[in-house]
Amino acid sequence: MDRPPAASQATTAIAQQRYDRLTMALHWLTVLVVVTLWSLAQVWGLAPKGSAARHAMQALHVSFGLVLIAILTLRVLWRAGPGRRLPPADTGLLQMAAKAVHWGLYALLGVQAGLGVFGRWFSEDPLAFFGLFAIPSPFARDKALEDGLISIHDTIATIILIVAGLHAAAALWHHYVRRDGVLRRMLP
Ligand code: HEM
Ligand code: HEM
């Protein structure tokens, strides 16, 4: 009997692999919260400066920002501990590129969270969670520093969107062109 070629054996092996439920949930929650955070910033950009609506959307952004920090912390702890890790889906240069993009996304999100938190702490507004509690600032107000940090935060938001877009395109390429089941690893 003919044995299937090595490439198709590898494809079948990938299609049978799945991340665990918590890894999947945390991945898709991250996507949802990042898109929400970015969309809020686009919408408040349309509201007049100093308006109550703009202020409310910024407070909502900060609250969802704290949600993102909690999700990321859990994701990193879970991945470092019992979370399932799968063998790379690519080989050679593509494998290195995928690794760089995945680690790059973790690093960008971490830096983005830090800039957001410190930006808020140097502002006159509280780092508050849906009006339930606020994490007090250890710093005095510094408008120039706040503006500087938020301007870098703004640039990194664009970089995250581009890198995540490339990452999503790679997943879709695996799905529709290579048909090797990599996208299904992240789907229940
Ligand atoms: C990937 C996640 C995030 C994205 C895409 C994002 C995006 C943005 C964008 C585009 C702005 C507008 C910048 C400007 O006005 O020049 C902004 C502002 C801001 N973000 Fe984020 N952000 C994210 C995460 C966070 C997190 C985790 C926090 C921290 C809690 C945070 C706190 C802030 C603050 C304090 C501002 C300034 C709001 C103001 O002007 O009062 N962001 N963000
Ligand atoms: C804000 C958007 C996104 C972020 C921040 C993000 C982040 C990540 C990260 C950090 C990983 C690496 C997991 C690990 O090994 O620890 C990953 C894996 C993955 N992501 Fe995303 N992702 C995003 C959007 C998407 C979208 C839209 C898709 C699908 C169209 C997708 C599909 C996948 C798949 C299939 C994997 C597993 C890849 C593999 O096992 O080789 N992601 N994502």
Coordinates of C-alpha atoms and ligand atoms in Angstrom, one line a residue:
M1 CA 0.0 0.0 0.0
D2 CA 1.2 3.5 -0.9
R3 CA 2.3 5.7 2.1
P4 CA 1.2 9.3 2.0
P5 CA 4.0 11.8 1.2
A6 CA 5.8 13.4 4.2
A7 CA 4.2 16.8 3.6
S8 CA 0.7 15.4 3.8
Q9 CA 1.6 13.4 6.9
A10 CA 2.7 16.7 8.6
T11 CA -0.5 18.4 7.5
T12 CA -2.6 15.6 9.0
A13 CA -0.7 15.8 12.2
I14 CA -1.3 19.6 12.5
A15 CA -5.0 19.3 11.8
Q16 CA -5.3 16.9 14.7
Q17 CA -3.8 19.3 17.2
R18 CA -5.8 21.8 19.3
Y19 CA -4.9 24.4 21.9
D20 CA -6.7 23.8 25.3
R21 CA -10.0 25.7 25.9
L22 CA -8.6 28.3 28.2
T23 CA -5.8 29.2 25.7
M24 CA -8.4 29.6 23.0
A25 CA -10.7 31.7 25.2
L26 CA -7.9 34.0 26.2
H27 CA -6.7 34.4 22.6
W28 CA -10.1 35.4 21.3
L29 CA -10.8 37.6 24.4
T30 CA -7.5 39.4 23.7
V31 CA -8.6 40.0 20.1
L32 CA -12.1 41.3 21.2
V33 CA -10.6 43.7 23.8
V34 CA -7.9 45.0 21.6
V35 CA -10.4 45.8 18.8
T36 CA -12.7 47.4 21.4
L37 CA -9.8 49.6 22.8
W38 CA -8.8 50.7 19.3
S39 CA -12.4 51.4 18.2
L40 CA -13.1 53.5 21.4
A41 CA -10.1 55.7 20.6
Q42 CA -11.3 56.2 17.0
V43 CA -14.8 57.1 18.2
W44 CA -13.8 59.6 20.9
G45 CA -11.5 61.3 18.3
L46 CA -14.8 62.4 16.6
A47 CA -16.2 64.0 19.9
P48 CA -15.3 67.6 20.8
K49 CA -12.3 68.0 23.1
G50 CA -13.4 68.4 26.7
S51 CA -16.9 67.0 26.1
A52 CA -18.5 64.6 28.6
A53 CA -18.9 61.9 25.8
R54 CA -15.1 62.0 25.0
H55 CA -14.2 61.8 28.7
A56 CA -16.6 58.8 29.3
M57 CA -15.1 56.9 26.3
Q58 CA -11.6 57.5 27.6
A59 CA -12.6 56.2 31.1
L60 CA -14.1 53.1 29.4
H61 CA -10.9 52.6 27.4
V62 CA -8.9 52.7 30.7
S63 CA -11.3 50.2 32.3
F64 CA -11.1 47.8 29.3
G65 CA -7.3 48.4 29.4
L66 CA -7.2 47.0 32.9
V67 CA -9.3 44.0 31.6
L68 CA -6.7 43.5 28.9
I69 CA -3.9 43.6 31.5
A70 CA -5.7 40.9 33.6
I71 CA -6.2 38.7 30.4
L72 CA -2.6 39.1 29.4
T73 CA -1.3 38.2 32.8
L74 CA -3.4 35.1 33.0
R75 CA -2.4 34.1 29.4
V76 CA 1.3 34.4 30.1
L77 CA 1.0 32.5 33.4
W78 CA -1.1 29.8 31.8
R79 CA 1.3 29.5 28.8
A80 CA 4.3 29.3 31.1
G81 CA 2.5 26.6 33.3
P82 CA -0.1 24.1 32.4
G83 CA -1.3 25.6 29.1
R84 CA -0.9 23.4 26.0
R85 CA 1.9 24.4 23.6
L86 CA 2.0 23.0 20.1
P87 CA 4.9 22.2 17.8
P88 CA 5.6 24.9 15.2
A89 CA 3.3 24.8 12.2
D90 CA 6.1 26.0 9.8
T91 CA 9.7 25.2 9.2
G92 CA 12.8 27.3 8.4
L93 CA 12.4 31.0 7.8
L94 CA 8.6 30.9 8.2
Q95 CA 8.9 29.2 11.6
M96 CA 11.3 32.0 12.7
A97 CA 8.9 34.7 11.3
A98 CA 5.9 33.1 13.1
K99 CA 7.8 33.0 16.4
A100 CA 9.0 36.6 16.0
V101 CA 5.4 37.7 15.3
H102 CA 3.9 35.8 18.3
W103 CA 6.6 37.1 20.8
G104 CA 6.4 40.5 19.1
L105 CA 2.6 40.7 19.8
Y106 CA 3.1 39.7 23.5
A107 CA 5.9 42.4 23.8
L108 CA 3.9 45.1 22.0
L109 CA 0.8 44.5 24.2
G110 CA 2.9 44.5 27.4
V111 CA 4.6 47.8 26.4
Q112 CA 1.3 49.3 25.3
A113 CA -0.3 48.4 28.7
G114 CA 2.6 50.0 30.6
L115 CA 2.4 53.2 28.5
G116 CA -1.4 53.4 29.1
V117 CA -1.1 52.9 32.9
F118 CA 1.8 55.4 33.3
G119 CA 0.2 57.9 30.9
R120 CA -2.9 57.8 33.1
W121 CA -1.0 58.1 36.3
F122 CA 0.7 61.3 35.1
S123 CA -2.6 62.8 34.1
E124 CA -5.2 64.4 36.3
D125 CA -7.7 61.6 35.7
P126 CA -7.8 58.4 37.8
L127 CA -6.8 54.9 36.7
A128 CA -10.2 53.6 37.5
F129 CA -12.0 50.3 36.8
F130 CA -15.6 51.0 35.7
G131 CA -16.1 53.4 38.6
L132 CA -15.7 50.5 41.1
F133 CA -12.2 51.4 42.3
A134 CA -9.2 53.4 41.3
I135 CA -5.5 52.5 41.5
P136 CA -3.9 55.6 43.0
S137 CA -1.0 57.3 41.2
P138 CA 2.4 57.2 42.9
F139 CA 3.4 60.3 40.8
A140 CA 2.6 64.0 40.6
R141 CA 0.8 65.3 37.6
D142 CA 3.1 65.9 34.6
K143 CA 1.3 67.0 31.5
A144 CA 4.4 66.9 29.2
L145 CA 5.3 63.4 30.3
E146 CA 1.6 62.3 29.9
D147 CA 1.4 63.7 26.4
G148 CA 4.8 62.0 25.4
L149 CA 3.8 58.6 26.7
I150 CA 0.3 58.7 25.1
S151 CA 1.8 59.8 21.8
I152 CA 4.1 56.7 21.8
H153 CA 1.0 54.7 22.9
D154 CA -0.8 56.0 19.8
T155 CA 2.1 54.9 17.5
I156 CA 2.2 51.5 19.1
A157 CA -1.5 51.1 18.6
T158 CA -1.0 51.4 14.9
I159 CA 2.0 49.0 15.0
I160 CA -0.1 46.4 16.9
L161 CA -2.9 46.6 14.3
I162 CA -0.4 46.1 11.4
V163 CA 1.4 43.2 13.1
A164 CA -1.9 41.5 14.2
G165 CA -3.3 42.0 10.7
L166 CA -0.2 40.2 9.2
H167 CA -0.6 37.5 11.8
A168 CA -4.3 37.1 11.0
A169 CA -3.5 37.0 7.2
A170 CA -0.9 34.3 7.9
A171 CA -3.5 32.2 9.8
L172 CA -6.0 32.7 6.8
W173 CA -3.2 31.8 4.3
H174 CA -2.6 28.5 6.3
H175 CA -6.3 27.9 6.2
Y176 CA -7.3 28.7 2.6
V177 CA -4.0 28.2 0.7
R178 CA -2.1 25.5 2.6
R179 CA -5.2 23.9 4.0
D180 CA -3.1 22.4 6.9
G181 CA -5.5 23.0 9.8
V182 CA -3.4 25.6 11.7
L183 CA -6.3 28.0 12.1
R184 CA -8.4 25.1 13.6
R185 CA -5.8 24.7 16.4
M186 CA -7.3 28.0 17.8
L187 CA -10.9 27.1 17.1
P188 CA -13.1 24.9 19.5
Ligands
HEM1 C1 -3.7 47.0 22.4 C2 -4.4 47.8 23.3 C3 -4.6 49.2 23.2 C4 -4.8 50.0 22.0 C5 -4.9 49.5 20.6 C6 -4.9 51.4 22.5 C7 -5.1 52.5 21.7 C8 -5.2 53.8 22.1 C9 -5.3 54.9 21.2 C10 -5.3 54.9 19.7 C11 -5.3 56.1 22.0 C12 -5.4 57.5 21.5 C13 -4.0 58.2 21.6 C14 -4.1 59.7 21.4 O1 -5.1 60.3 21.8 O2 -3.1 60.2 20.9 C15 -5.2 55.6 23.4 C16 -5.2 56.5 24.5 C17 -5.1 56.1 25.8 N1 -5.0 54.7 26.2 FE1 -4.9 53.1 25.0 N2 -4.8 51.4 23.9 C18 -4.6 50.1 24.3 C19 -4.4 49.7 25.6 C20 -4.5 50.6 26.7 C21 -4.3 50.1 28.1 C22 -4.0 48.6 28.5 C23 -4.4 51.2 28.9 C24 -4.2 51.2 30.4 C25 -5.1 51.1 31.2 C26 -4.6 52.4 28.0 C27 -4.8 53.7 28.4 C28 -4.9 54.8 27.6 C29 -4.9 56.1 28.1 C30 -4.8 56.6 29.5 C31 -5.1 56.9 26.9 C32 -5.2 58.5 26.9 C33 -6.6 58.8 27.0 C34 -6.8 60.3 27.2 O3 -6.3 61.1 26.4 O4 -7.3 60.6 28.3 N3 -4.7 51.9 26.7 N4 -5.1 54.3 23.4
HEM2 C1 -5.4 41.6 18.1 C2 -5.3 40.5 17.4 C3 -4.5 39.2 17.7 C4 -3.5 39.1 18.7 C5 -3.0 40.1 19.6 C6 -3.1 37.7 18.6 C7 -2.1 37.1 19.3 C8 -1.6 35.8 19.2 C9 -0.5 35.2 19.9 C10 0.4 36.0 20.9 C11 -0.4 33.9 19.5 C12 0.7 33.0 20.0 C13 0.2 32.0 20.9 C14 1.3 31.3 21.7 O1 2.0 30.5 21.1 O2 1.5 31.7 22.9 C15 -1.4 33.7 18.6 C16 -1.7 32.4 18.0 C17 -2.6 32.2 17.0 N1 -3.5 33.2 16.5 FE1 -3.7 35.1 17.0 N2 -3.8 37.0 17.6 C18 -4.7 38.0 17.1 C19 -5.6 37.8 16.1 C20 -5.8 36.6 15.4 C21 -6.8 36.4 14.3 C22 -7.7 37.5 13.8 C23 -6.6 35.1 13.9 C24 -7.3 34.3 12.9 C25 -7.8 34.8 11.7 C26 -5.6 34.5 14.8 C27 -5.2 33.1 14.7 C28 -4.2 32.6 15.5 C29 -3.8 31.2 15.3 C30 -4.4 30.1 14.4 C31 -2.8 31.0 16.3 C32 -2.0 29.6 16.5 C33 -0.8 29.6 15.6 C34 0.0 28.4 15.8 O3 -0.3 27.5 16.5 O4 1.1 28.3 15.1 N3 -5.1 35.4 15.6 N4 -2.2 34.8 18.4

